[in-house]
mmCIF file of C-alpha atoms in Angstrom:
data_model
loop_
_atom_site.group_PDB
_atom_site.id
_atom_site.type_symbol
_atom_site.label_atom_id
_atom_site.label_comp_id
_atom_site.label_asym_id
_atom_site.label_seq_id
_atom_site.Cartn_x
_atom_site.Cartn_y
_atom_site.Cartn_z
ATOM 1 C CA UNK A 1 155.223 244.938 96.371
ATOM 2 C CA UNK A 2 152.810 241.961 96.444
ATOM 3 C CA UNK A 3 149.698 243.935 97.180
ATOM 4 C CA UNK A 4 150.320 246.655 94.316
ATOM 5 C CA UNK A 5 150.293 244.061 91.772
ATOM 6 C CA UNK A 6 147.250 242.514 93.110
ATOM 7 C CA UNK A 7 145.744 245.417 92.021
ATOM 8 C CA UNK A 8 146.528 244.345 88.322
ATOM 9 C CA UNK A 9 145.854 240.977 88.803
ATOM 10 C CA UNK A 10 142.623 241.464 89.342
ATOM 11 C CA UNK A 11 141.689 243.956 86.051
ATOM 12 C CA UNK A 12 143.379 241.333 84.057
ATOM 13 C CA UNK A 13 141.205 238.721 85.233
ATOM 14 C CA UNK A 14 137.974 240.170 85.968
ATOM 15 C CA UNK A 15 136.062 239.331 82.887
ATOM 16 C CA UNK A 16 137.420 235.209 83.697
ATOM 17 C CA UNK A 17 136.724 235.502 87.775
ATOM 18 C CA UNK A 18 133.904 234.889 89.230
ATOM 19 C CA UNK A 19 133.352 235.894 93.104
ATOM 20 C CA UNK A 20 134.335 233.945 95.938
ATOM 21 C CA UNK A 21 131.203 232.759 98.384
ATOM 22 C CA UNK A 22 131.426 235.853 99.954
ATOM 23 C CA UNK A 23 129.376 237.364 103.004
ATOM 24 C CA UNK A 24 128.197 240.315 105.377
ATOM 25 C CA UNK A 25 128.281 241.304 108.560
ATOM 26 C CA UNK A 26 131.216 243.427 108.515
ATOM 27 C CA UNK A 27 132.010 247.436 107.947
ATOM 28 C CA UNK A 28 134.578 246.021 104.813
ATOM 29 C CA UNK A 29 133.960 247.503 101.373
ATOM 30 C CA UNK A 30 133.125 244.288 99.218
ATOM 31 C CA UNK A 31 129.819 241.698 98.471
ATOM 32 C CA UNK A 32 129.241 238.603 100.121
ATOM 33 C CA UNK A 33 127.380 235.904 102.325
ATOM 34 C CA UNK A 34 127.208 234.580 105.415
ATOM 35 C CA UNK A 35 127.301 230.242 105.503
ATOM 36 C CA UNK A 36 126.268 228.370 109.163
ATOM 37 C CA UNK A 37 128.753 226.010 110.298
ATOM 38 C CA UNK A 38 127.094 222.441 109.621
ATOM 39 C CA UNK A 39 129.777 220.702 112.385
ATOM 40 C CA UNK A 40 128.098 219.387 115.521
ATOM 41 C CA UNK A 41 129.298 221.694 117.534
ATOM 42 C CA UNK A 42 128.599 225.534 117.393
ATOM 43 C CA UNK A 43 132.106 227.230 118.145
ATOM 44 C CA UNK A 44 130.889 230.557 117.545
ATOM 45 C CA UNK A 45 130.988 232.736 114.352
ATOM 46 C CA UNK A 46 134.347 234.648 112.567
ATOM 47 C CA UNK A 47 134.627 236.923 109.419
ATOM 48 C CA UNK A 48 137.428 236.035 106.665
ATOM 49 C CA UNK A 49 138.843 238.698 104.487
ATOM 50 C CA UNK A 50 140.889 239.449 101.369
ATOM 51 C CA UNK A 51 141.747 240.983 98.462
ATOM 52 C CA UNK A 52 139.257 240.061 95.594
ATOM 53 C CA UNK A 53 141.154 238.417 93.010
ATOM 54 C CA UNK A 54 140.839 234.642 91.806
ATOM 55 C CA UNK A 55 143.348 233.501 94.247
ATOM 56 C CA UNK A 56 142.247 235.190 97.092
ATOM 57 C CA UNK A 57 139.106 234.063 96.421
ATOM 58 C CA UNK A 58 140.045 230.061 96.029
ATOM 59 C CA UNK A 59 142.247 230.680 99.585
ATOM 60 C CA UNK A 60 139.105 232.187 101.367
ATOM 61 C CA UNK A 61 136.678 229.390 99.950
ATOM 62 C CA UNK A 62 139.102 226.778 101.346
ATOM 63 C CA UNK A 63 140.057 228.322 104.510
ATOM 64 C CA UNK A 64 135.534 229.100 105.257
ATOM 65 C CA UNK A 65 134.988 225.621 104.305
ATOM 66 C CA UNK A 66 137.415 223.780 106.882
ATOM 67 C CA UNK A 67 136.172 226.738 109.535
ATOM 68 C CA UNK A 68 132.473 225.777 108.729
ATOM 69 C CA UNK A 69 133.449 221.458 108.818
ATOM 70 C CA UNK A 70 135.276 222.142 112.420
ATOM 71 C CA UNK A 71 131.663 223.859 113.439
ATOM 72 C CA UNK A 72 132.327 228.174 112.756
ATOM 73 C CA UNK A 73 129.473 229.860 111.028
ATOM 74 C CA UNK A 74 131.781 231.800 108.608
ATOM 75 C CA UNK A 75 131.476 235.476 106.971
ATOM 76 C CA UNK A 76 133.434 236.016 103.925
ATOM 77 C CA UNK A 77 134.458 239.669 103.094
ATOM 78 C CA UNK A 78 136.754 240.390 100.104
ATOM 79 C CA UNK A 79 138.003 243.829 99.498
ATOM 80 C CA UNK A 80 140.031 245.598 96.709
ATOM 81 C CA UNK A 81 143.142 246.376 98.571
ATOM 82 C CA UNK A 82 145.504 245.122 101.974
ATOM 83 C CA UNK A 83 145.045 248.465 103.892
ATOM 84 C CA UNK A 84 140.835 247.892 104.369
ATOM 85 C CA UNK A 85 141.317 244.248 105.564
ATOM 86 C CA UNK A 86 144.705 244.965 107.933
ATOM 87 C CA UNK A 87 142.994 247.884 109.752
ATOM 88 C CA UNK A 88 139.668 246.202 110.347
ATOM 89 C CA UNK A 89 141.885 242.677 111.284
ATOM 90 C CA UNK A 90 144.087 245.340 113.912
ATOM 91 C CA UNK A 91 140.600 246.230 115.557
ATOM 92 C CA UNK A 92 138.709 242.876 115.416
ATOM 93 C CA UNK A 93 136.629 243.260 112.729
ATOM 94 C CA UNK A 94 138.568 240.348 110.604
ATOM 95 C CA UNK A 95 139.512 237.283 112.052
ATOM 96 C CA UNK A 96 141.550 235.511 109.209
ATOM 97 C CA UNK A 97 143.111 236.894 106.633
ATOM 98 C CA UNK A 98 144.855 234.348 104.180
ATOM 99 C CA UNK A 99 148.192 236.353 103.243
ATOM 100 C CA UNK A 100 151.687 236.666 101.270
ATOM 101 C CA UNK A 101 154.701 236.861 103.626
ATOM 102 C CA UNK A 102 156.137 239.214 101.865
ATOM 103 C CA UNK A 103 154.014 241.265 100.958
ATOM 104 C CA UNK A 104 152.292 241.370 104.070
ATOM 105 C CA UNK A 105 155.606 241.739 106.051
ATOM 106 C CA UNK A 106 156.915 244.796 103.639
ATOM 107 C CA UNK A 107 153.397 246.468 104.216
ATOM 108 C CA UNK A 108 153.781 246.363 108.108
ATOM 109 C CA UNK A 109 156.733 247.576 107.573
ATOM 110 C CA UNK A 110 155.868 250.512 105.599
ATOM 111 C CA UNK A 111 152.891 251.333 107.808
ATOM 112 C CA UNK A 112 155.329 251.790 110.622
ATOM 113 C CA UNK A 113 158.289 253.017 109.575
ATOM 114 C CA UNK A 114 157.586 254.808 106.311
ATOM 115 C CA UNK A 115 157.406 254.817 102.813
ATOM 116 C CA UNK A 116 161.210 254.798 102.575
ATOM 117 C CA UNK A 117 161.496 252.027 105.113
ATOM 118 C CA UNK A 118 164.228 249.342 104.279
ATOM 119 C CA UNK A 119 162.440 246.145 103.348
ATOM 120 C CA UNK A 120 162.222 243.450 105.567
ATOM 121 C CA UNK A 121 161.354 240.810 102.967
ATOM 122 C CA UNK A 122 163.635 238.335 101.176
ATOM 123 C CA UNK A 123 163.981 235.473 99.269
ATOM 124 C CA UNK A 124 164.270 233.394 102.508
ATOM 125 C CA UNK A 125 160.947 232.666 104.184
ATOM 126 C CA UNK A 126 161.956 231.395 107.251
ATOM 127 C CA UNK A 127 163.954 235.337 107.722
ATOM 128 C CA UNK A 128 161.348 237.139 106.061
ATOM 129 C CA UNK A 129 158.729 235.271 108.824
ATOM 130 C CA UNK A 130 161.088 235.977 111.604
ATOM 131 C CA UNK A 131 161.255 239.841 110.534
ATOM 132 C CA UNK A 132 157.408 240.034 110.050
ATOM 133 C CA UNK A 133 156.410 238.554 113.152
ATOM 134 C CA UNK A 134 157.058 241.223 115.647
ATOM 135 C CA UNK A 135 155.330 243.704 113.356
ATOM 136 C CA UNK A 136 152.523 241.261 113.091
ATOM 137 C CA UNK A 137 152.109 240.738 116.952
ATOM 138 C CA UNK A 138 152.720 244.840 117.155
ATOM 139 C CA UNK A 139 149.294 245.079 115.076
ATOM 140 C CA UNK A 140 147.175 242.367 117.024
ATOM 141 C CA UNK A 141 148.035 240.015 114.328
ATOM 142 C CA UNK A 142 149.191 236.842 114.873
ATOM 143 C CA UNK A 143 151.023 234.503 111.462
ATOM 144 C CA UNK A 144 150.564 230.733 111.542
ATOM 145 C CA UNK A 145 152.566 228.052 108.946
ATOM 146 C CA UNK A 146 153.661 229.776 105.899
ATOM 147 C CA UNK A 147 152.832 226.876 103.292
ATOM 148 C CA UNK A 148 155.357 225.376 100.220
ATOM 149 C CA UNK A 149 153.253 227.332 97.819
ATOM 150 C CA UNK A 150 154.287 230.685 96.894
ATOM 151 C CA UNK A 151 152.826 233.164 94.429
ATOM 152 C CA UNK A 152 155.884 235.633 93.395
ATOM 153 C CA UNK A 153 156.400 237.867 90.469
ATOM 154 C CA UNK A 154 158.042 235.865 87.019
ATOM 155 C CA UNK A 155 159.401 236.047 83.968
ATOM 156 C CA UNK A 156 158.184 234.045 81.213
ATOM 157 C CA UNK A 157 159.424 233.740 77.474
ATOM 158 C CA UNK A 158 157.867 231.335 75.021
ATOM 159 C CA UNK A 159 159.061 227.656 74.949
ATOM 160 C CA UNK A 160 160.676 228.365 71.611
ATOM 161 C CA UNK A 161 162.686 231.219 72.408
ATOM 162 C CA UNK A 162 163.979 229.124 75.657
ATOM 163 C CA UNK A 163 165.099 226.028 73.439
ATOM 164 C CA UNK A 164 166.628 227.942 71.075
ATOM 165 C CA UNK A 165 168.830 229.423 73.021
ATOM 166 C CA UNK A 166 169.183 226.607 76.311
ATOM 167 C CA UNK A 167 167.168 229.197 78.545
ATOM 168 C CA UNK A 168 166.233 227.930 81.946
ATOM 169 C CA UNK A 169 166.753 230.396 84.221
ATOM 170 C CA UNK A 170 167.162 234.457 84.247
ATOM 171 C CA UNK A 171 171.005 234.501 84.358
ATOM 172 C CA UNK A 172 170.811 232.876 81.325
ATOM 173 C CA UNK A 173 168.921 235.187 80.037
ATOM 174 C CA UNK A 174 171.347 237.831 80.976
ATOM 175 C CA UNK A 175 174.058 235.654 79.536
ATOM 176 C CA UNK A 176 172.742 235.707 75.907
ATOM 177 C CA UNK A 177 173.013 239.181 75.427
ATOM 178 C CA UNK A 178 170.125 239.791 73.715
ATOM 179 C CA UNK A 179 168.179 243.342 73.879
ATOM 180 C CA UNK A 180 165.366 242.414 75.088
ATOM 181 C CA UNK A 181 161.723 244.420 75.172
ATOM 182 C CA UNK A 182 159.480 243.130 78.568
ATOM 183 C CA UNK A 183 156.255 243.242 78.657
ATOM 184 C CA UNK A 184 154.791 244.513 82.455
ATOM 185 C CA UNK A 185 152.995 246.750 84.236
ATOM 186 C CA UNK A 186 153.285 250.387 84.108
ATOM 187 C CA UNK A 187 155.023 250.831 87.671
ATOM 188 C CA UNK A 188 157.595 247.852 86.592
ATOM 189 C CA UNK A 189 160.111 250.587 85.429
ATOM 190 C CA UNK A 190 162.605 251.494 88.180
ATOM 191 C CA UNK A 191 161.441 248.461 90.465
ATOM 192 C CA UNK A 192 164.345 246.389 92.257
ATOM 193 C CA UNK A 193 161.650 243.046 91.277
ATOM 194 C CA UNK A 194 161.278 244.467 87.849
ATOM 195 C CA UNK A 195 162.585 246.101 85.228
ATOM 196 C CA UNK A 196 165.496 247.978 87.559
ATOM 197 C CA UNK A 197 166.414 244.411 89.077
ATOM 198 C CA UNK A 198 166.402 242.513 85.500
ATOM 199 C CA UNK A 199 169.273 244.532 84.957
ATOM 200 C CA UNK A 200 171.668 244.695 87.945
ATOM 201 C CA UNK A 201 171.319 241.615 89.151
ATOM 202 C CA UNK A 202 171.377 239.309 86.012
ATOM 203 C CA UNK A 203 172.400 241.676 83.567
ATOM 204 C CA UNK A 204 169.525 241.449 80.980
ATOM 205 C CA UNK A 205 169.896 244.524 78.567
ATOM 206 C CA UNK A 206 165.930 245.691 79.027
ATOM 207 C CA UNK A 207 165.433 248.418 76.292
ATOM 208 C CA UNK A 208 161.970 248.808 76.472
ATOM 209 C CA UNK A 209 159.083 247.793 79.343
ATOM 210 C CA UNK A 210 156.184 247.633 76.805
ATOM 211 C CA UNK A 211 152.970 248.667 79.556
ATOM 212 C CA UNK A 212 150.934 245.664 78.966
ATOM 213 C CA UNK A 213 149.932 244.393 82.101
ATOM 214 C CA UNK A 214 150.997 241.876 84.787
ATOM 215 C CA UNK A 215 149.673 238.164 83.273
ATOM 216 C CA UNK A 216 147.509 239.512 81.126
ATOM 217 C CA UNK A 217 146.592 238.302 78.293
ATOM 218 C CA UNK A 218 147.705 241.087 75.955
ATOM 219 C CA UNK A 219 151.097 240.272 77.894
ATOM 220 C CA UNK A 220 151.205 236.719 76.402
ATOM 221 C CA UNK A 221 149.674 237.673 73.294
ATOM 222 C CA UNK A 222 152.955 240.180 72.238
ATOM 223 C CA UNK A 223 155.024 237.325 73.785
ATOM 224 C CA UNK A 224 153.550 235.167 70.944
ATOM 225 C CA UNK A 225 153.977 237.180 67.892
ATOM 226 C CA UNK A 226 157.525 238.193 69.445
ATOM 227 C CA UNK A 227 156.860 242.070 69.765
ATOM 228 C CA UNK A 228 158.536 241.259 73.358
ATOM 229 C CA UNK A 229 160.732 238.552 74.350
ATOM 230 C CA UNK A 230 160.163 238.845 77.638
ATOM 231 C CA UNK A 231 156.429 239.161 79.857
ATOM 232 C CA UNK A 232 155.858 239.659 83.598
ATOM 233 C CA UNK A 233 153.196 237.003 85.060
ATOM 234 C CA UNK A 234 153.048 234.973 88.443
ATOM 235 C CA UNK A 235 154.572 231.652 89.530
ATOM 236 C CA UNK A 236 151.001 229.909 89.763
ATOM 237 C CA UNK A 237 149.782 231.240 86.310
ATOM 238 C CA UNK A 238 148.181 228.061 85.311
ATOM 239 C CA UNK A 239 147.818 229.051 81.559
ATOM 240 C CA UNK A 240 151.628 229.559 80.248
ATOM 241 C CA UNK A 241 152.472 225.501 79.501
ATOM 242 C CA UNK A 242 148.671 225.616 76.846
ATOM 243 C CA UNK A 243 150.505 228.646 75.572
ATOM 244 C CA UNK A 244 153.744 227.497 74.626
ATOM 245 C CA UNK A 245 154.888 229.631 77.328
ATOM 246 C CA UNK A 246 157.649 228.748 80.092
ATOM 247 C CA UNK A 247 158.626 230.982 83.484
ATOM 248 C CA UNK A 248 162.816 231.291 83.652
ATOM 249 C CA UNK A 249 163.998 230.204 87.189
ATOM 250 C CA UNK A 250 164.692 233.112 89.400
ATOM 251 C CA UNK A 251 168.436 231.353 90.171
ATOM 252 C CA UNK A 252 169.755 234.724 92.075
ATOM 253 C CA UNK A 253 166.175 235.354 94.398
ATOM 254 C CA UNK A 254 165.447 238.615 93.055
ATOM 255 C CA UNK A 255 162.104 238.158 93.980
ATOM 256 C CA UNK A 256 161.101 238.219 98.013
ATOM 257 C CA UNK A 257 159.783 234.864 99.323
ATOM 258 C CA UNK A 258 155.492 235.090 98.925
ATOM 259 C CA UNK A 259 154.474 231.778 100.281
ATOM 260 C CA UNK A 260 150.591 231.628 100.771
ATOM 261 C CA UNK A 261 150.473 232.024 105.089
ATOM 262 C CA UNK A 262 147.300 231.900 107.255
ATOM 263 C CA UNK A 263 147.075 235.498 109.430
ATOM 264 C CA UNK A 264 144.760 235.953 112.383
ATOM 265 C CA UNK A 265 143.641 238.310 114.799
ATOM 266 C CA UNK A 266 145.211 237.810 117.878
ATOM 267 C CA UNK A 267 142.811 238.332 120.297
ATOM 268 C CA UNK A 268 140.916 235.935 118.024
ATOM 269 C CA UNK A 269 143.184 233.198 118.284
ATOM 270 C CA UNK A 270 143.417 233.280 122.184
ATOM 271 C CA UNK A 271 140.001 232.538 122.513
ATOM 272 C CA UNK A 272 140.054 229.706 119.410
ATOM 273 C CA UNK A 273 143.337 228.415 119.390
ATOM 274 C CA UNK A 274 142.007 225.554 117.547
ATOM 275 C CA UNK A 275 141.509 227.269 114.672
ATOM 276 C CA UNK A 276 145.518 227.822 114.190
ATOM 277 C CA UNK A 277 145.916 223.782 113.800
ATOM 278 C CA UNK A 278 143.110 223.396 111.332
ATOM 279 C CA UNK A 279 144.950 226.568 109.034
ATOM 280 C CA UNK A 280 147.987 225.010 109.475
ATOM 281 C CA UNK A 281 147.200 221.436 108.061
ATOM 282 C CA UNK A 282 145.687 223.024 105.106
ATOM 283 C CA UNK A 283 148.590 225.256 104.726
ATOM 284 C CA UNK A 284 150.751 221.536 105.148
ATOM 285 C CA UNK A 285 148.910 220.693 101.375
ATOM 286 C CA UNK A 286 149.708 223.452 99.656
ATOM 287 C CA UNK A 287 151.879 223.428 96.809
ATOM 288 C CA UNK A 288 152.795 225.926 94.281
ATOM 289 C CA UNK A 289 151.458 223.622 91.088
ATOM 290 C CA UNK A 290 148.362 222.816 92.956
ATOM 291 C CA UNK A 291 146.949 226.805 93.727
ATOM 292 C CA UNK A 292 148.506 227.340 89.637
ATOM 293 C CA UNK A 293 145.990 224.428 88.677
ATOM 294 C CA UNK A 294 142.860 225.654 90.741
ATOM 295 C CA UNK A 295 143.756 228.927 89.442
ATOM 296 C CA UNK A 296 143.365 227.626 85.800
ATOM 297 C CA UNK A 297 140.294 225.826 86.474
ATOM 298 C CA UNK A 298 138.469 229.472 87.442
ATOM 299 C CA UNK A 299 139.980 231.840 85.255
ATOM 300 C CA UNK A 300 140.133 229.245 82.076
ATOM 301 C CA UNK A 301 137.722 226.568 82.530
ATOM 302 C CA UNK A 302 134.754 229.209 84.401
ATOM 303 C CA UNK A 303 134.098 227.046 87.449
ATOM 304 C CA UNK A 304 133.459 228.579 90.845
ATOM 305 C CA UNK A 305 135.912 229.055 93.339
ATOM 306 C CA UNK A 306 134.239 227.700 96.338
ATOM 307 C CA UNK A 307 133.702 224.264 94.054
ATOM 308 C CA UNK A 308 137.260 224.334 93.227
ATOM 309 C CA UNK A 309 137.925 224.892 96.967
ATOM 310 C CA UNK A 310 135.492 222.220 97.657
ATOM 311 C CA UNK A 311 137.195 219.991 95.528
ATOM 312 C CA UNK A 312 140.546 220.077 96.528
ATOM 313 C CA UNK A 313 139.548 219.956 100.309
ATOM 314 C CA UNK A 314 137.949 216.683 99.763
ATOM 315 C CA UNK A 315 140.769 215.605 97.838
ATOM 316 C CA UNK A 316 143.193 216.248 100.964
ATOM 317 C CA UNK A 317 140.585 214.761 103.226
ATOM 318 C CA UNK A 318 140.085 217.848 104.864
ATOM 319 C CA UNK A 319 136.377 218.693 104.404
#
């Protein structure tokens, strides 16, 4: 699930990240600040939340800064994991929350109906939204737009291995034949997205998951010298191409549909429905390449994520 490997995400980049604008003013677990609205009109004042990883981080920058332009004063709380933010967004304490369909929808689900609840998610976005949303609205949570970008789980090998032997996607992978050792997280063993998945649905003989970490850079590093053939990363890790690395098309959709989507209280957005329509055009912009690209520029290049947010806003003509 999306919000377990957040987890890892952010251990593997926490010596590269560098915290979102970030605020107060809320019971969440987390550091932060609180920035006044500079619009000409004061429209009142609303806490974003989060998990605190580089992503999260650019998404929150964005999402305060076209708040503050349309004349919020804006409180930015990140936290380490989904449950703090979803209970305090259930009672009011959040406002918006940017999310993962899928892994938002599969954690409602769980919440509700158990750890051994069928998923709800899939590869399709439009049915994974249409599951999610009456669990959403069940937990005073209302989903906007999902946008075109989407960070899932991948599979990357280096360029070289993919050339020589005409890889593209993860059925050919399984088509090869090769035994192939994958580099992931711990957990990865036994996982339908992971190790489990690799081989039923495309048939890849796994023979060892070598615990390295999800897109980390000890994962990339073994895929280099070719102690594994195979590493675990996401779809907007910036940093494979300067690698000589390359992701292998998930052609079957083993992996649920995780398209970046804008959540908000509901009780929130009765009383600011505006707010929904400036989320949504952002969420219009959104590509995957894009977040991969601001992603590089903070974990590789050190710049902040609210300038990076900043950035691309004014690129979009959006703030």
């Amino acid at each position: 699930m999306r919000w377990k490997r957040n987890l890892a995400i952010v251990a593997a980049v926490a010596a590269l990240a560098t915290s979102a604008a970030c605020g107060g003013g809320s019971s969440l677990e987390g550091s932060g600040s609180s920035t006044s609205a500079s619009g000409s009109t004061d429209k009142g004042s609303l806490t974003i939340s989060g998990q605190d990883f580089t992503e999260m981080q650019i998404m929150a920058a964005m999402y305060g800064q076209v708040l503050e332009a349309d004349g919020y004063s804006v409180t930015t709380k990140l936290v380490s994991t989904r449950d703090i933010y979803i209970k305090q967004m259930t009672s009011g304490n959040v406002d918006v929350v940017p999310e993962y369909l899928s892994g938002i929808a599969d954690f409602l689900n769980t919440a509700k109906n158990g750890d051994n609840a069928k998923p709800i998610s899939s590869n399709d976005p439009t049915a994974t939204l249409s599951a999610l949303k009456p669990l959403a609205t069940d937990s005073n949570i209302s989903m906007l737009e999902p946008s075109e970008a989407t960070d899932q789980n991948a599979f990357a090998v280096t360029q070289d291995y993919a050339d020589q032997n005409s890889l593209k996607t993860l059925s050919d992978l399984g088509a090869l034949g090769d035994s192939i050792k994958l580099a992931a997280p711990d957990d990865c063993v036994g996982r339908q997205d992971c190790e489990a998945g690799l081989k039923s649905v495309y048939g890849i003989d796994i023979t060892e998951v070598v615990p390295l970490g999800f897109g980390t850079a000890q994962t990339k590093d073994a895929l280099k010298t070719g102690e594994v053939q195979l590493g675990e990363t996401g779809t907007t890790d910036g940093s494979l191409s300067d690698l000589g690395l390359v992701l292998l098309e998930d052609d079957k959709g083993l992996q649920p549909a995780q398209n970046l989507i804008p959540a908000v209280n509901s009780d929130f957005l009765a009383q600011h429905a505006d707010v929904a329509a400036t989320l949504n055009k952002l969420s219009a912009t959104l590509t995957t390449d894009e977040l991969a690209a601001m992603n590089l520029k903070v974990d590789l290049q050190r710049q902040k994520p609210e300038d990076v947010a900043a950035e691309y806003l004014s690129q979009q003509g959006l703030a």
